[in-house]
Amino acid sequence: MQREQAPTETQVAEDSALQDELTMERPIEALNSIWIEELTWIEIRDAMAAGTKTVIIPTGGIEQNGPYVAMGKHNYVLQGACEGIARELGNALCAPIVKLVPEGGIDEPTGHMRYPGTISLREETFHAVLDDVASSLQAHGFENIVFIGDSGGNQDGMAVVADRLNERWGKSIAHYIPEFYDNISIVENDRSKGNNLTI
């Protein structure tokens, strides 16, 4: 059995300096943003200490959308939607949009990959990206990690990864919200109850 070595003076000094840095006061006014990439780590730390425990991971895509709509349509939709959802919740931040998703076969183009400009990820690459992003956020203390997607090709991957993460973590932290993209079924269900919801 190997004995655990005592930390060196250098390691103790580095740990002390890190603790001082991690507990420092914010030197500037906080930015009014819900986007993680726009915030400083101190702003994120303080938001979490104030009760922000939910993070939304939006997934979009770069794919053809007909002759009049930009390739990044799904990502643009998510810029507005994620911000609106996070602000409405009041205790959530938005992770950077995962802009590259499965869009069809690459070597022998299928699906959207038949159109110039489309960028596709292999399903296993997409799963790995989602897993790493969610795991990073969970390691920092986020308690609800929510996947939403504005493209059909990324729905199954988000469901698979959320299930896998919850199994690994032993509790339900990752949540996939299929209704975000499948809004037609929500409208139909609402109408079947005699309401008149429109999209």
PDB file of C-alpha atoms in Angstrom:
ATOM      1  CA  MET A   1       0.000   0.000   0.000  1.00  0.00           C
ATOM      2  CA  GLN A   2       1.394   3.350  -1.064  1.00  0.00           C
ATOM      3  CA  ARG A   3       1.414   6.116   1.518  1.00  0.00           C
ATOM      4  CA  GLU A   4      -0.208   9.378   0.617  1.00  0.00           C
ATOM      5  CA  GLN A   5       2.398  12.091   0.311  1.00  0.00           C
ATOM      6  CA  ALA A   6       1.960  15.349   2.154  1.00  0.00           C
ATOM      7  CA  PRO A   7       1.497  18.358  -0.114  1.00  0.00           C
ATOM      8  CA  THR A   8       4.628  20.344  -0.852  1.00  0.00           C
ATOM      9  CA  GLU A   9       4.987  23.969   0.206  1.00  0.00           C
ATOM     10  CA  THR A  10       4.444  24.976  -3.409  1.00  0.00           C
ATOM     11  CA  GLN A  11       1.201  22.977  -3.620  1.00  0.00           C
ATOM     12  CA  VAL A  12      -0.062  24.483  -0.351  1.00  0.00           C
ATOM     13  CA  ALA A  13       0.744  28.004  -1.593  1.00  0.00           C
ATOM     14  CA  GLU A  14      -0.957  27.344  -4.942  1.00  0.00           C
ATOM     15  CA  ASP A  15      -4.067  25.945  -3.206  1.00  0.00           C
ATOM     16  CA  SER A  16      -4.209  28.967  -0.911  1.00  0.00           C
ATOM     17  CA  ALA A  17      -3.863  31.379  -3.832  1.00  0.00           C
ATOM     18  CA  LEU A  18      -6.616  29.531  -5.731  1.00  0.00           C
ATOM     19  CA  GLN A  19      -8.968  29.708  -2.725  1.00  0.00           C
ATOM     20  CA  ASP A  20      -8.314  33.441  -2.425  1.00  0.00           C
ATOM     21  CA  GLU A  21      -9.094  33.887  -6.113  1.00  0.00           C
ATOM     22  CA  LEU A  22     -12.246  31.724  -5.998  1.00  0.00           C
ATOM     23  CA  THR A  23     -13.677  33.769  -3.117  1.00  0.00           C
ATOM     24  CA  MET A  24     -12.725  37.237  -4.364  1.00  0.00           C
ATOM     25  CA  GLU A  25     -15.388  39.911  -4.660  1.00  0.00           C
ATOM     26  CA  ARG A  26     -16.592  40.927  -8.103  1.00  0.00           C
ATOM     27  CA  PRO A  27     -14.482  43.951  -9.127  1.00  0.00           C
ATOM     28  CA  ILE A  28     -16.975  45.250 -11.726  1.00  0.00           C
ATOM     29  CA  GLU A  29     -20.740  45.594 -12.009  1.00  0.00           C
ATOM     30  CA  ALA A  30     -22.478  42.384 -13.113  1.00  0.00           C
ATOM     31  CA  LEU A  31     -23.590  42.162 -16.744  1.00  0.00           C
ATOM     32  CA  ASN A  32     -27.316  41.660 -17.298  1.00  0.00           C
ATOM     33  CA  SER A  33     -26.954  38.532 -19.442  1.00  0.00           C
ATOM     34  CA  ILE A  34     -28.055  34.922 -19.182  1.00  0.00           C
ATOM     35  CA  TRP A  35     -25.453  33.637 -21.693  1.00  0.00           C
ATOM     36  CA  ILE A  36     -22.565  31.846 -20.000  1.00  0.00           C
ATOM     37  CA  GLU A  37     -20.062  32.907 -22.665  1.00  0.00           C
ATOM     38  CA  GLU A  38     -20.885  36.589 -22.043  1.00  0.00           C
ATOM     39  CA  LEU A  39     -20.360  36.382 -18.272  1.00  0.00           C
ATOM     40  CA  THR A  40     -17.244  36.251 -16.138  1.00  0.00           C
ATOM     41  CA  TRP A  41     -16.682  33.222 -13.940  1.00  0.00           C
ATOM     42  CA  ILE A  42     -17.340  35.469 -10.940  1.00  0.00           C
ATOM     43  CA  GLU A  43     -20.748  36.482 -12.310  1.00  0.00           C
ATOM     44  CA  ILE A  44     -21.618  32.813 -12.817  1.00  0.00           C
ATOM     45  CA  ARG A  45     -20.413  31.931  -9.308  1.00  0.00           C
ATOM     46  CA  ASP A  46     -22.503  34.725  -7.807  1.00  0.00           C
ATOM     47  CA  ALA A  47     -25.587  33.817  -9.864  1.00  0.00           C
ATOM     48  CA  MET A  48     -25.325  30.216  -8.660  1.00  0.00           C
ATOM     49  CA  ALA A  49     -24.912  31.367  -5.053  1.00  0.00           C
ATOM     50  CA  ALA A  50     -28.090  33.443  -5.498  1.00  0.00           C
ATOM     51  CA  GLY A  51     -30.073  30.388  -6.651  1.00  0.00           C
ATOM     52  CA  THR A  52     -29.373  29.991 -10.359  1.00  0.00           C
ATOM     53  CA  LYS A  53     -29.133  26.196 -10.529  1.00  0.00           C
ATOM     54  CA  THR A  54     -30.558  25.520 -14.019  1.00  0.00           C
ATOM     55  CA  VAL A  55     -28.651  25.695 -17.282  1.00  0.00           C
ATOM     56  CA  ILE A  56     -30.153  25.258 -20.739  1.00  0.00           C
ATOM     57  CA  ILE A  57     -28.075  23.613 -23.473  1.00  0.00           C
ATOM     58  CA  PRO A  58     -29.623  24.632 -26.809  1.00  0.00           C
ATOM     59  CA  THR A  59     -28.804  22.655 -29.966  1.00  0.00           C
ATOM     60  CA  GLY A  60     -29.336  24.100 -33.426  1.00  0.00           C
ATOM     61  CA  GLY A  61     -27.649  23.224 -36.690  1.00  0.00           C
ATOM     62  CA  ILE A  62     -26.165  24.461 -39.948  1.00  0.00           C
ATOM     63  CA  GLU A  63     -28.401  23.095 -42.698  1.00  0.00           C
ATOM     64  CA  GLN A  64     -30.260  24.105 -45.819  1.00  0.00           C
ATOM     65  CA  ASN A  65     -33.539  25.861 -45.144  1.00  0.00           C
ATOM     66  CA  GLY A  66     -34.744  26.494 -48.663  1.00  0.00           C
ATOM     67  CA  PRO A  67     -33.770  29.275 -51.074  1.00  0.00           C
ATOM     68  CA  TYR A  68     -34.663  32.234 -48.827  1.00  0.00           C
ATOM     69  CA  VAL A  69     -33.598  31.279 -45.302  1.00  0.00           C
ATOM     70  CA  ALA A  70     -30.050  31.308 -43.902  1.00  0.00           C
ATOM     71  CA  MET A  71     -28.229  28.080 -43.073  1.00  0.00           C
ATOM     72  CA  GLY A  72     -28.036  29.052 -39.391  1.00  0.00           C
ATOM     73  CA  LYS A  73     -31.803  29.555 -38.934  1.00  0.00           C
ATOM     74  CA  HIS A  74     -32.070  27.116 -36.027  1.00  0.00           C
ATOM     75  CA  ASN A  75     -29.245  28.840 -34.159  1.00  0.00           C
ATOM     76  CA  TYR A  76     -30.876  32.256 -34.630  1.00  0.00           C
ATOM     77  CA  VAL A  77     -34.197  30.937 -33.310  1.00  0.00           C
ATOM     78  CA  LEU A  78     -32.413  29.582 -30.240  1.00  0.00           C
ATOM     79  CA  GLN A  79     -30.709  32.908 -29.499  1.00  0.00           C
ATOM     80  CA  GLY A  80     -34.097  34.434 -28.796  1.00  0.00           C
ATOM     81  CA  ALA A  81     -35.860  31.376 -27.414  1.00  0.00           C
ATOM     82  CA  CYS A  82     -33.214  30.337 -24.888  1.00  0.00           C
ATOM     83  CA  GLU A  83     -32.879  33.858 -23.554  1.00  0.00           C
ATOM     84  CA  GLY A  84     -36.652  34.198 -23.205  1.00  0.00           C
ATOM     85  CA  ILE A  85     -36.977  30.855 -21.419  1.00  0.00           C
ATOM     86  CA  ALA A  86     -34.085  31.545 -19.039  1.00  0.00           C
ATOM     87  CA  ARG A  87     -35.382  34.987 -18.117  1.00  0.00           C
ATOM     88  CA  GLU A  88     -38.921  33.643 -17.610  1.00  0.00           C
ATOM     89  CA  LEU A  89     -37.606  30.890 -15.331  1.00  0.00           C
ATOM     90  CA  GLY A  90     -35.580  33.423 -13.384  1.00  0.00           C
ATOM     91  CA  ASN A  91     -33.067  30.859 -12.114  1.00  0.00           C
ATOM     92  CA  ALA A  92     -31.425  29.737 -15.354  1.00  0.00           C
ATOM     93  CA  LEU A  93     -28.502  30.474 -17.633  1.00  0.00           C
ATOM     94  CA  CYS A  94     -27.970  29.485 -21.269  1.00  0.00           C
ATOM     95  CA  ALA A  95     -24.902  27.509 -22.290  1.00  0.00           C
ATOM     96  CA  PRO A  96     -23.398  28.378 -25.674  1.00  0.00           C
ATOM     97  CA  ILE A  97     -25.567  27.096 -28.522  1.00  0.00           C
ATOM     98  CA  VAL A  98     -24.322  23.764 -29.874  1.00  0.00           C
ATOM     99  CA  LYS A  99     -24.376  24.888 -33.499  1.00  0.00           C
ATOM    100  CA  LEU A 100     -23.171  21.677 -35.140  1.00  0.00           C
ATOM    101  CA  VAL A 101     -25.415  18.600 -35.012  1.00  0.00           C
ATOM    102  CA  PRO A 102     -26.113  15.465 -37.102  1.00  0.00           C
ATOM    103  CA  GLU A 103     -27.490  16.602 -40.464  1.00  0.00           C
ATOM    104  CA  GLY A 104     -27.034  13.448 -42.550  1.00  0.00           C
ATOM    105  CA  GLY A 105     -24.333  11.135 -43.812  1.00  0.00           C
ATOM    106  CA  ILE A 106     -21.006  12.746 -44.665  1.00  0.00           C
ATOM    107  CA  ASP A 107     -19.035  10.275 -46.818  1.00  0.00           C
ATOM    108  CA  GLU A 108     -22.066   9.484 -48.931  1.00  0.00           C
ATOM    109  CA  PRO A 109     -24.202  12.578 -48.388  1.00  0.00           C
ATOM    110  CA  THR A 110     -27.745  11.978 -47.181  1.00  0.00           C
ATOM    111  CA  GLY A 111     -30.381  14.269 -45.697  1.00  0.00           C
ATOM    112  CA  HIS A 112     -29.365  17.913 -45.508  1.00  0.00           C
ATOM    113  CA  MET A 113     -25.780  17.005 -46.449  1.00  0.00           C
ATOM    114  CA  ARG A 114     -26.938  16.851 -50.062  1.00  0.00           C
ATOM    115  CA  TYR A 115     -27.058  20.667 -50.011  1.00  0.00           C
ATOM    116  CA  PRO A 116     -23.888  22.827 -50.152  1.00  0.00           C
ATOM    117  CA  GLY A 117     -22.913  24.511 -46.900  1.00  0.00           C
ATOM    118  CA  THR A 118     -24.523  22.000 -44.549  1.00  0.00           C
ATOM    119  CA  ILE A 119     -22.187  20.848 -41.770  1.00  0.00           C
ATOM    120  CA  SER A 120     -22.882  17.520 -40.087  1.00  0.00           C
ATOM    121  CA  LEU A 121     -21.545  15.709 -37.046  1.00  0.00           C
ATOM    122  CA  ARG A 122     -21.520  11.960 -36.652  1.00  0.00           C
ATOM    123  CA  GLU A 123     -24.051  10.853 -34.030  1.00  0.00           C
ATOM    124  CA  GLU A 124     -21.286   9.630 -31.691  1.00  0.00           C
ATOM    125  CA  THR A 125     -19.500  12.999 -31.981  1.00  0.00           C
ATOM    126  CA  PHE A 126     -22.723  14.842 -31.135  1.00  0.00           C
ATOM    127  CA  HIS A 127     -23.293  12.575 -28.127  1.00  0.00           C
ATOM    128  CA  ALA A 128     -19.728  13.192 -26.916  1.00  0.00           C
ATOM    129  CA  VAL A 129     -20.077  16.978 -27.250  1.00  0.00           C
ATOM    130  CA  LEU A 130     -23.374  17.024 -25.322  1.00  0.00           C
ATOM    131  CA  ASP A 131     -21.975  14.693 -22.657  1.00  0.00           C
ATOM    132  CA  ASP A 132     -18.871  16.836 -22.144  1.00  0.00           C
ATOM    133  CA  VAL A 133     -20.789  20.137 -22.055  1.00  0.00           C
ATOM    134  CA  ALA A 134     -23.373  18.796 -19.586  1.00  0.00           C
ATOM    135  CA  SER A 135     -20.745  17.075 -17.438  1.00  0.00           C
ATOM    136  CA  SER A 136     -18.712  20.289 -17.222  1.00  0.00           C
ATOM    137  CA  LEU A 137     -21.760  22.220 -16.030  1.00  0.00           C
ATOM    138  CA  GLN A 138     -22.786  19.494 -13.576  1.00  0.00           C
ATOM    139  CA  ALA A 139     -19.248  19.510 -12.128  1.00  0.00           C
ATOM    140  CA  HIS A 140     -19.669  23.220 -11.352  1.00  0.00           C
ATOM    141  CA  GLY A 141     -22.854  22.563  -9.384  1.00  0.00           C
ATOM    142  CA  PHE A 142     -25.745  23.084 -11.774  1.00  0.00           C
ATOM    143  CA  GLU A 143     -28.628  20.900 -10.583  1.00  0.00           C
ATOM    144  CA  ASN A 144     -30.871  20.975 -13.669  1.00  0.00           C
ATOM    145  CA  ILE A 145     -29.323  20.614 -17.102  1.00  0.00           C
ATOM    146  CA  VAL A 146     -31.944  21.102 -19.796  1.00  0.00           C
ATOM    147  CA  PHE A 147     -31.515  20.094 -23.447  1.00  0.00           C
ATOM    148  CA  ILE A 148     -33.642  21.852 -26.076  1.00  0.00           C
ATOM    149  CA  GLY A 149     -33.221  21.610 -29.829  1.00  0.00           C
ATOM    150  CA  ASP A 150     -34.601  23.502 -32.788  1.00  0.00           C
ATOM    151  CA  SER A 151     -33.900  20.884 -35.452  1.00  0.00           C
ATOM    152  CA  GLY A 152     -35.248  17.403 -36.066  1.00  0.00           C
ATOM    153  CA  GLY A 153     -31.863  15.737 -36.499  1.00  0.00           C
ATOM    154  CA  ASN A 154     -30.679  16.387 -32.959  1.00  0.00           C
ATOM    155  CA  GLN A 155     -33.744  15.267 -30.967  1.00  0.00           C
ATOM    156  CA  ASP A 156     -32.833  11.585 -30.527  1.00  0.00           C
ATOM    157  CA  GLY A 157     -29.266  12.421 -29.531  1.00  0.00           C
ATOM    158  CA  MET A 158     -30.377  14.741 -26.743  1.00  0.00           C
ATOM    159  CA  ALA A 159     -32.751  12.084 -25.369  1.00  0.00           C
ATOM    160  CA  VAL A 160     -30.031   9.417 -25.433  1.00  0.00           C
ATOM    161  CA  VAL A 161     -27.465  11.644 -23.726  1.00  0.00           C
ATOM    162  CA  ALA A 162     -29.891  12.846 -21.025  1.00  0.00           C
ATOM    163  CA  ASP A 163     -30.776   9.236 -20.162  1.00  0.00           C
ATOM    164  CA  ARG A 164     -27.112   8.218 -20.126  1.00  0.00           C
ATOM    165  CA  LEU A 165     -26.119  11.125 -17.884  1.00  0.00           C
ATOM    166  CA  ASN A 166     -28.905  10.483 -15.378  1.00  0.00           C
ATOM    167  CA  GLU A 167     -27.925   6.831 -15.196  1.00  0.00           C
ATOM    168  CA  ARG A 168     -24.276   7.731 -14.624  1.00  0.00           C
ATOM    169  CA  TRP A 169     -25.047  10.449 -12.078  1.00  0.00           C
ATOM    170  CA  GLY A 170     -27.621   8.329 -10.231  1.00  0.00           C
ATOM    171  CA  LYS A 171     -30.246  11.059 -10.205  1.00  0.00           C
ATOM    172  CA  SER A 172     -32.385  13.039 -12.614  1.00  0.00           C
ATOM    173  CA  ILE A 173     -30.359  16.120 -13.389  1.00  0.00           C
ATOM    174  CA  ALA A 174     -30.379  16.096 -17.201  1.00  0.00           C
ATOM    175  CA  HIS A 175     -33.709  16.867 -18.822  1.00  0.00           C
ATOM    176  CA  TYR A 176     -34.552  16.583 -22.520  1.00  0.00           C
ATOM    177  CA  ILE A 177     -37.591  18.671 -23.528  1.00  0.00           C
ATOM    178  CA  PRO A 178     -39.026  17.215 -26.777  1.00  0.00           C
ATOM    179  CA  GLU A 179     -41.994  19.612 -26.661  1.00  0.00           C
ATOM    180  CA  PHE A 180     -39.705  22.533 -27.507  1.00  0.00           C
ATOM    181  CA  TYR A 181     -39.458  21.289 -31.101  1.00  0.00           C
ATOM    182  CA  ASP A 182     -42.627  19.188 -31.299  1.00  0.00           C
ATOM    183  CA  ASN A 183     -45.005  22.096 -30.785  1.00  0.00           C
ATOM    184  CA  ILE A 184     -47.582  20.746 -33.262  1.00  0.00           C
ATOM    185  CA  SER A 185     -48.515  17.919 -30.882  1.00  0.00           C
ATOM    186  CA  ILE A 186     -48.939  20.462 -28.077  1.00  0.00           C
ATOM    187  CA  VAL A 187     -51.350  22.534 -30.192  1.00  0.00           C
ATOM    188  CA  GLU A 188     -53.287  19.429 -31.263  1.00  0.00           C
ATOM    189  CA  ASN A 189     -53.545  18.237 -27.659  1.00  0.00           C
ATOM    190  CA  ASP A 190     -54.727  21.678 -26.551  1.00  0.00           C
ATOM    191  CA  ARG A 191     -57.358  21.809 -29.307  1.00  0.00           C
ATOM    192  CA  SER A 192     -58.605  18.330 -28.385  1.00  0.00           C
ATOM    193  CA  LYS A 193     -59.423  19.803 -24.968  1.00  0.00           C
ATOM    194  CA  GLY A 194     -61.525  22.566 -26.548  1.00  0.00           C
ATOM    195  CA  ASN A 195     -58.902  25.312 -26.327  1.00  0.00           C
ATOM    196  CA  ASN A 196     -57.640  27.382 -29.236  1.00  0.00           C
ATOM    197  CA  LEU A 197     -53.866  27.553 -28.794  1.00  0.00           C
ATOM    198  CA  THR A 198     -52.019  28.681 -31.922  1.00  0.00           C
ATOM    199  CA  ILE A 199     -48.359  28.728 -32.833  1.00  0.00           C
TER     200      ILE A 199
END
